[in-house]
Coordinates of C-alpha atoms and ligand atoms in Angstrom, one line a residue:
X1 CA 0.0 0.0 -0.2
X2 CA 1.6 3.3 -1.0
X3 CA 1.5 6.5 1.2
X4 CA -1.5 7.9 -0.6
X5 CA -3.8 5.5 -0.5
X6 CA -2.7 5.1 3.5
X7 CA -3.5 8.6 4.0
X8 CA -6.7 8.5 2.2
X9 CA -7.8 5.4 3.8
X10 CA -7.0 7.1 7.4
X11 CA -8.7 10.3 6.4
X12 CA -11.8 8.1 5.6
X13 CA -11.9 5.9 7.8
X14 CA -10.8 7.6 11.3
X15 CA -13.8 9.7 12.1
X16 CA -16.1 7.3 11.5
X17 CA -14.0 4.9 13.8
X18 CA -13.4 7.2 16.1
X19 CA -17.1 8.3 16.4
X20 CA -18.4 4.5 17.0
X21 CA -15.4 3.5 19.4
X22 CA -15.0 7.0 21.2
X23 CA -17.7 5.9 23.8
X24 CA -16.9 2.4 24.0
X25 CA -13.1 3.2 24.6
X26 CA -14.2 5.3 27.5
X27 CA -16.1 2.7 29.0
X28 CA -13.3 0.3 28.6
X29 CA -10.9 2.5 30.5
X30 CA -13.0 3.4 33.0
X31 CA -13.8 -0.2 33.6
X32 CA -10.4 -1.5 33.5
X33 CA -9.5 1.6 35.8
X34 CA -12.3 0.1 38.4
X35 CA -11.4 -3.7 37.9
X36 CA -9.3 -4.0 40.8
X37 CA -11.5 -2.4 43.1
X38 CA -14.5 -4.6 41.8
X39 CA -12.4 -7.9 42.7
X40 CA -11.7 -6.3 46.1
X41 CA -15.4 -5.5 46.8
X42 CA -16.3 -8.8 45.8
X43 CA -13.9 -10.5 48.0
X44 CA -15.2 -8.5 51.1
X45 CA -18.7 -9.7 50.2
X46 CA -17.4 -13.0 49.8
X47 CA -16.1 -13.0 53.3
X48 CA -19.2 -11.6 54.8
X49 CA -22.1 -13.2 53.2
X50 CA -25.8 -12.4 54.4
X51 CA -29.1 -14.4 53.7
X52 CA -31.9 -13.1 52.1
X53 CA -33.5 -9.8 53.7
X54 CA -30.5 -9.8 56.1
X55 CA -28.2 -8.1 53.8
X56 CA -27.6 -4.7 55.7
X57 CA -24.0 -5.0 55.9
X58 CA -23.9 -5.2 52.0
X59 CA -26.6 -2.7 51.5
X60 CA -24.7 -0.1 53.7
X61 CA -21.5 -0.4 51.3
X62 CA -23.6 -0.3 48.3
X63 CA -25.4 2.7 49.7
X64 CA -22.1 4.5 50.8
X65 CA -20.4 4.0 47.4
X66 CA -23.5 5.5 45.4
X67 CA -23.8 8.5 47.8
X68 CA -20.1 8.9 47.1
X69 CA -21.0 9.1 43.2
X70 CA -23.3 11.9 43.8
X71 CA -26.4 9.8 43.2
X72 CA -30.0 10.1 44.7
X73 CA -30.2 7.1 47.1
X74 CA -33.1 5.1 48.5
X75 CA -32.5 2.5 51.2
X76 CA -34.8 -0.1 53.1
X77 CA -36.7 -0.8 50.0
X78 CA -38.1 -4.1 50.1
X79 CA -36.4 -4.6 53.3
X80 CA -32.7 -4.3 52.9
X81 CA -32.8 -3.5 49.1
X82 CA -31.1 -0.1 47.8
X83 CA -31.6 2.3 44.6
X84 CA -29.3 4.6 43.1
X85 CA -30.7 7.2 40.5
X86 CA -28.2 8.7 38.1
X87 CA -29.3 11.6 36.6
X88 CA -27.8 12.2 33.1
X89 CA -26.8 15.7 31.7
X90 CA -29.1 15.0 28.8
X91 CA -33.1 14.2 28.6
X92 CA -33.3 10.7 27.7
X93 CA -34.7 7.4 28.7
X94 CA -34.5 5.6 32.1
X95 CA -32.9 2.5 32.1
X96 CA -32.4 0.4 34.9
X97 CA -29.8 -2.5 35.9
X98 CA -30.0 -4.7 38.8
X99 CA -28.1 -6.8 41.1
X100 CA -28.7 -9.2 43.6
X101 CA -27.1 -9.4 47.1
X102 CA -28.2 -12.5 48.7
X103 CA -26.0 -15.5 49.6
X104 CA -27.4 -19.0 50.6
X105 CA -27.1 -21.5 53.5
X106 CA -24.1 -23.5 52.1
X107 CA -21.1 -24.3 54.1
X108 CA -17.6 -23.1 52.0
X109 CA -15.2 -25.6 50.9
X110 CA -12.8 -23.6 49.2
X111 CA -9.5 -22.8 50.1
X112 CA -9.6 -19.1 49.8
X113 CA -7.9 -15.9 51.7
X114 CA -11.1 -14.6 51.8
X115 CA -13.3 -17.8 52.5
X116 CA -16.7 -17.4 54.5
X117 CA -16.8 -18.0 57.9
X118 CA -20.2 -17.2 58.5
X119 CA -22.4 -19.9 59.9
X120 CA -26.3 -19.7 60.8
X121 CA -28.7 -21.6 61.9
X122 CA -31.1 -22.6 59.0
X123 CA -34.4 -23.9 59.6
X124 CA -33.3 -25.6 63.0
X125 CA -29.8 -26.7 60.8
X126 CA -26.6 -25.7 61.6
X127 CA -25.2 -24.3 58.5
X128 CA -22.3 -22.1 56.9
X129 CA -23.6 -19.0 54.9
X130 CA -21.8 -18.6 51.3
X131 CA -22.1 -16.7 48.3
X132 CA -22.6 -19.9 46.3
X133 CA -24.4 -18.3 43.3
X134 CA -22.0 -15.6 42.7
X135 CA -24.5 -12.6 43.9
X136 CA -21.2 -11.2 45.5
X137 CA -19.6 -10.6 42.0
X138 CA -22.9 -9.1 41.0
X139 CA -22.9 -6.4 43.8
X140 CA -19.6 -5.6 43.0
X141 CA -19.9 -5.7 39.1
X142 CA -22.7 -3.0 39.6
X143 CA -20.9 -1.0 41.8
X144 CA -18.0 -0.7 39.2
X145 CA -21.0 -0.2 36.7
X146 CA -22.0 2.8 38.6
X147 CA -18.5 4.3 39.0
X148 CA -18.0 3.8 35.5
X149 CA -21.3 5.8 34.6
X150 CA -21.3 8.3 37.1
X151 CA -17.7 9.2 35.7
X152 CA -19.5 10.2 32.4
X153 CA -22.7 11.6 34.0
X154 CA -22.7 15.1 32.0
X155 CA -22.6 12.9 28.7
X156 CA -25.4 10.6 29.8
X157 CA -28.5 10.9 27.6
X158 CA -31.1 9.9 30.2
X159 CA -31.5 8.6 33.5
X160 CA -29.8 5.3 35.2
X161 CA -31.4 3.4 37.9
X162 CA -29.4 0.9 39.8
X163 CA -31.3 -1.7 41.9
X164 CA -29.6 -3.7 44.5
X165 CA -32.2 -6.0 45.5
X166 CA -32.3 -8.4 48.5
X167 CA -33.4 -12.2 48.6
X168 CA -33.3 -13.4 45.0
X169 CA -33.3 -16.9 46.2
X170 CA -36.6 -16.3 47.8
X171 CA -37.5 -16.8 51.4
X172 CA -38.1 -20.4 53.0
X173 CA -40.4 -18.9 56.0
X174 CA -43.7 -20.2 55.4
X175 CA -45.3 -17.2 56.7
X176 CA -43.4 -14.8 53.6
X177 CA -43.5 -16.3 50.3
X178 CA -41.7 -13.9 48.5
X179 CA -38.7 -12.5 46.5
X180 CA -36.6 -9.1 46.6
X181 CA -37.7 -8.4 42.9
X182 CA -41.3 -9.1 43.6
X183 CA -41.7 -7.0 46.6
X184 CA -39.5 -4.3 44.7
X185 CA -42.3 -4.1 41.7
X186 CA -45.0 -3.8 44.3
X187 CA -43.5 -1.1 45.8
X188 CA -43.2 0.3 42.3
X189 CA -39.5 0.1 41.5
X190 CA -40.5 -0.1 37.6
X191 CA -43.3 2.6 37.2
X192 CA -40.7 5.2 36.1
X193 CA -38.7 3.0 33.9
X194 CA -38.2 2.1 30.4
X195 CA -36.0 -1.1 30.1
X196 CA -34.2 -3.2 32.5
X197 CA -31.0 -5.3 32.2
X198 CA -29.3 -7.7 34.6
X199 CA -26.6 -10.4 34.4
X200 CA -25.7 -13.4 36.3
X201 CA -22.4 -14.8 36.6
X202 CA -22.0 -18.3 35.4
X203 CA -19.4 -20.8 37.0
X204 CA -19.8 -23.3 34.0
X205 CA -19.0 -20.9 31.3
X206 CA -15.3 -19.8 30.2
X207 CA -14.6 -16.1 31.3
X208 CA -14.9 -13.7 28.4
X209 CA -17.9 -15.1 27.0
X210 CA -21.4 -13.5 27.2
X211 CA -24.7 -16.2 26.6
X212 CA -28.0 -14.6 25.9
X213 CA -31.5 -16.0 24.6
X214 CA -33.9 -14.1 23.0
X215 CA -37.7 -14.9 24.3
X216 CA -37.9 -17.5 27.3
X217 CA -34.6 -17.6 28.7
X218 CA -35.0 -19.5 32.0
X219 CA -38.1 -21.5 33.3
X220 CA -41.1 -20.5 35.2
X221 CA -41.2 -22.5 38.3
X222 CA -44.4 -23.8 40.2
X223 CA -44.7 -25.9 43.4
X224 CA -47.0 -29.2 42.9
X225 CA -48.7 -31.1 45.9
X226 CA -50.6 -33.8 45.6
X227 CA -52.6 -35.5 48.4
X228 CA -54.3 -38.9 47.9
X229 CA -57.0 -40.1 50.5
X230 CA -58.4 -43.7 50.3
X231 CA -58.9 -45.8 52.9
X232 CA -56.6 -47.7 55.6
X233 CA -56.5 -51.2 56.2
X234 CA -54.7 -54.2 57.7
X235 CA -51.8 -55.1 54.8
X236 CA -53.2 -58.6 54.7
X237 CA -56.5 -57.5 53.6
X238 CA -55.9 -55.2 50.9
X239 CA -59.5 -55.8 49.6
X240 CA -60.9 -53.5 52.3
X241 CA -58.7 -51.1 51.6
X242 CA -58.7 -48.0 48.9
X243 CA -54.8 -48.2 48.7
X244 CA -53.3 -44.6 48.0
X245 CA -50.0 -46.1 47.7
X246 CA -51.1 -47.9 44.5
X247 CA -53.1 -44.9 43.5
X248 CA -50.2 -42.7 43.9
X249 CA -48.2 -44.6 41.9
X250 CA -50.4 -44.5 39.0
X251 CA -50.8 -40.8 39.3
X252 CA -46.6 -40.6 39.2
X253 CA -46.8 -42.5 35.9
X254 CA -49.9 -41.0 34.6
X255 CA -48.0 -37.5 34.9
X256 CA -45.1 -38.8 32.6
X257 CA -47.2 -38.3 29.7
X258 CA -47.6 -34.7 30.1
X259 CA -44.4 -33.9 28.9
X260 CA -44.1 -36.9 26.4
X261 CA -47.8 -36.8 25.2
X262 CA -49.2 -33.2 25.6
X263 CA -46.6 -30.7 25.2
X264 CA -45.5 -29.5 22.0
X265 CA -41.7 -30.2 22.8
X266 CA -40.4 -29.5 19.6
X267 CA -41.1 -25.9 20.4
X268 CA -39.8 -25.5 23.7
X269 CA -39.3 -28.1 26.7
X270 CA -41.2 -28.4 29.6
X271 CA -40.3 -30.7 32.9
X272 CA -43.0 -32.3 35.6
X273 CA -40.8 -33.6 38.6
X274 CA -42.5 -35.6 41.5
X275 CA -39.7 -35.0 44.4
X276 CA -41.0 -36.7 47.4
X277 CA -43.4 -39.5 48.2
X278 CA -44.6 -39.5 51.9
X279 CA -47.3 -42.4 52.8
X280 CA -47.5 -45.3 55.6
X281 CA -45.3 -46.0 58.6
X282 CA -45.3 -50.1 58.8
X283 CA -44.8 -53.1 56.8
X284 CA -48.4 -54.3 57.1
X285 CA -50.6 -51.0 57.2
X286 CA -52.2 -49.5 54.1
X287 CA -52.0 -46.0 55.0
X288 CA -55.2 -43.5 54.6
X289 CA -53.3 -41.0 52.6
X290 CA -50.3 -40.6 50.7
X291 CA -48.6 -36.9 50.2
X292 CA -46.3 -36.1 46.7
X293 CA -44.6 -32.9 46.1
X294 CA -42.7 -32.2 43.0
X295 CA -41.7 -29.2 40.5
X296 CA -42.9 -27.6 37.3
X297 CA -41.0 -25.9 34.6
X298 CA -42.5 -24.0 31.9
X299 CA -41.6 -21.5 29.4
X300 CA -45.2 -19.5 28.4
X301 CA -48.1 -19.1 30.2
X302 CA -50.1 -21.2 27.8
X303 CA -47.8 -24.3 28.2
X304 CA -48.0 -23.6 32.1
X305 CA -51.7 -23.4 31.9
X306 CA -52.1 -26.7 29.8
X307 CA -49.7 -28.5 32.3
X308 CA -51.7 -27.4 35.1
X309 CA -55.0 -28.8 33.4
X310 CA -53.5 -32.0 32.6
X311 CA -52.1 -32.7 36.3
X312 CA -55.4 -32.0 37.7
X313 CA -57.3 -34.1 34.8
X314 CA -54.7 -37.0 35.2
X315 CA -54.7 -36.7 39.2
X316 CA -58.1 -36.4 40.0
X317 CA -59.3 -39.1 37.4
X318 CA -56.8 -41.8 38.4
X319 CA -57.7 -41.3 42.1
X320 CA -61.6 -41.4 41.4
X321 CA -61.1 -44.6 39.1
X322 CA -59.6 -46.5 42.3
X323 CA -62.6 -44.9 44.4
X324 CA -60.0 -42.3 46.4
X325 CA -59.4 -38.7 46.0
X326 CA -56.7 -36.4 44.9
X327 CA -56.0 -33.0 46.2
X328 CA -54.2 -31.0 43.9
X329 CA -52.5 -27.9 44.8
X330 CA -50.2 -25.3 42.8
X331 CA -48.4 -22.5 43.6
X332 CA -46.9 -20.3 41.2
X333 CA -43.3 -19.2 42.2
X334 CA -41.0 -17.7 39.6
X335 CA -42.6 -16.3 36.2
X336 CA -40.7 -17.3 32.8
X337 CA -37.4 -14.9 32.6
X338 CA -38.4 -13.3 29.2
X339 CA -36.1 -11.5 27.2
X340 CA -38.1 -9.0 24.8
X341 CA -37.1 -10.3 21.7
X342 CA -36.8 -6.5 20.2
X343 CA -34.6 -5.5 23.2
X344 CA -32.5 -8.2 22.9
X345 CA -32.2 -7.9 18.9
X346 CA -31.4 -4.2 19.5
X347 CA -28.6 -4.8 22.1
X348 CA -27.1 -7.8 20.3
X349 CA -24.5 -5.5 18.7
X350 CA -23.7 -4.1 22.3
X351 CA -22.7 -7.5 23.6
X352 CA -20.8 -8.2 20.6
X353 CA -18.9 -5.0 20.8
X354 CA -17.5 -6.1 24.1
X355 CA -16.9 -9.4 24.3
X356 CA -16.3 -10.0 20.3
X357 CA -18.3 -11.7 18.0
X358 CA -17.3 -15.1 18.6
X359 CA -17.5 -14.7 22.3
X360 CA -21.2 -14.1 22.1
X361 CA -23.3 -17.4 22.4
X362 CA -26.8 -18.4 22.2
X363 CA -27.9 -20.6 25.0
X364 CA -30.5 -23.6 25.4
X365 CA -33.4 -22.8 27.6
X366 CA -32.3 -22.8 31.4
X367 CA -34.4 -25.2 33.5
X368 CA -33.5 -23.1 36.6
X369 CA -35.3 -19.7 37.4
X370 CA -34.8 -15.9 38.3
X371 CA -36.7 -13.5 40.1
X372 CA -35.4 -10.9 37.5
X373 CA -38.5 -12.3 35.6
X374 CA -40.6 -10.0 38.0
X375 CA -39.1 -7.0 36.4
X376 CA -39.5 -8.1 32.9
X377 CA -43.4 -8.9 33.3
X378 CA -43.6 -4.7 34.0
X379 CA -41.0 -3.9 31.4
X380 CA -38.9 -5.0 28.4
X381 CA -35.9 -6.7 30.0
X382 CA -32.6 -8.5 29.0
X383 CA -30.7 -10.8 31.2
X384 CA -27.7 -12.4 29.8
X385 CA -25.1 -14.9 31.6
X386 CA -21.3 -13.9 32.1
X387 CA -18.5 -16.4 32.0
X388 CA -16.8 -17.2 35.4
X389 CA -15.2 -20.4 34.8
X390 CA -11.4 -20.5 34.5
X391 CA -10.7 -20.7 30.5
X392 CA -8.9 -23.9 31.0
X393 CA -11.6 -25.7 33.0
X394 CA -14.1 -28.4 32.1
X395 CA -17.9 -26.9 32.0
X396 CA -18.9 -30.5 32.7
X397 CA -17.0 -30.9 36.2
X398 CA -16.6 -27.1 37.3
X399 CA -18.5 -26.7 40.5
X400 CA -22.4 -25.7 39.7
X401 CA -23.8 -23.0 41.6
X402 CA -25.3 -23.6 45.1
X403 CA -22.4 -26.0 45.9
X404 CA -19.8 -26.0 48.6
X405 CA -17.1 -25.7 45.8
X406 CA -18.5 -23.2 43.6
X407 CA -15.8 -21.2 42.4
X408 CA -15.5 -18.0 40.2
X409 CA -12.5 -16.7 38.4
X410 CA -12.2 -12.8 38.9
X411 CA -10.7 -12.1 35.6
X412 CA -14.2 -12.2 34.1
X413 CA -15.7 -9.4 36.3
X414 CA -14.5 -6.4 34.2
X415 CA -16.5 -7.7 31.2
X416 CA -19.8 -7.6 33.0
X417 CA -19.2 -4.2 34.0
X418 CA -18.1 -3.2 30.5
X419 CA -21.3 -5.3 29.2
X420 CA -23.9 -3.5 31.6
X421 CA -22.3 0.0 30.9
X422 CA -22.2 -0.3 27.2
X423 CA -25.8 -1.8 27.3
X424 CA -26.9 1.4 29.3
X425 CA -25.4 3.9 27.1
X426 CA -26.3 2.1 23.8
X427 CA -29.8 1.9 25.1
X428 CA -29.7 5.7 25.6
X429 CA -28.7 5.9 22.0
X430 CA -25.1 7.7 22.8
X431 CA -22.6 7.3 20.6
Ligands
LIG1 ZN1 -29.0 -18.9 43.0
LIG2 ZN1 -28.3 -16.3 41.6

């Protein structure tokens, strides 16, 4: 290439390239500057984990940080939640980014200098407390994003709302059945918002990778309870019984036909699992009743309605055919984590910009659930997965979330800071 061609190329390409990447460069630079601090915040949260609705120490650190960045901060939302509002220098949409703060009753087995030493009595059982789902990294990453975007405050074309929510894992206390996101929505956190973004770190996805899926991304969860009532009898005189054990066995088998014969599985999967069966006390007594519990995972309301109806039809009619009764209770827990297809398509280039096209992967529907879904019922949202597994580890054997060996490679965090920051400014239409 001669000098003139080079000059022409330079003259024509530079202003365009500069306009497109100037903002990205700025985000990258700010994100790199805060990376070490993000890792330190995370280590501190990891060493001091707090269970759902008890995240007072974490929330205090978050609130202090947001205040130090000059934000309007509200504390004590949905018990321990913190919301910070960053008003940009120019008018525009309100975009929300969310992190969850709660840890789990898991005893950490990792040998880390910042290993959790916290213990608790959880529903009568002694247990350790551990950030075994990686929410410590979510809090630290979003604190980093807050710092990056606050550093660009005057240029922001809109408002950024930072949500640090409690109790994503839900509360086990039978008297309150709720999640931080659900309660925040009820308190109106989404009322003045145009869109919401969030991420989950993943211990079985390599660092540097972002995973996404338009439409239904994670399952809705319903709890299932079936109580089968028959007639008690001596085990040696079964003809005088209405045997709830045999009837329950038939119901369990009948339920298997829902996914295999009623659900259009070529579109999207579904799951019906019976997780426990309780009935009887002795080898020679046919009991009066059997109780079964299980979980249902679905990806649309139509699918959910169909499965609920089939569970009732199968359960009640098999019981009736035996002369027994089946009382069926289905409790809706988490809704579907549904990534608005239009928003996802609009934001995909932002993800590719920060991670590189080859590192943005489409994922299969996840059969786990997220309370992020409650926000997405209110406004369009996008929830992505961020790689947290050492690049040379095997995803098949890397410890999964909620286990004592759950481990994160901290070098993956900075991509989370860059991704969420880029999503926010790109949504505002900045360039
Ligand atoms: Zn979890
Ligand atoms: Zn989680």
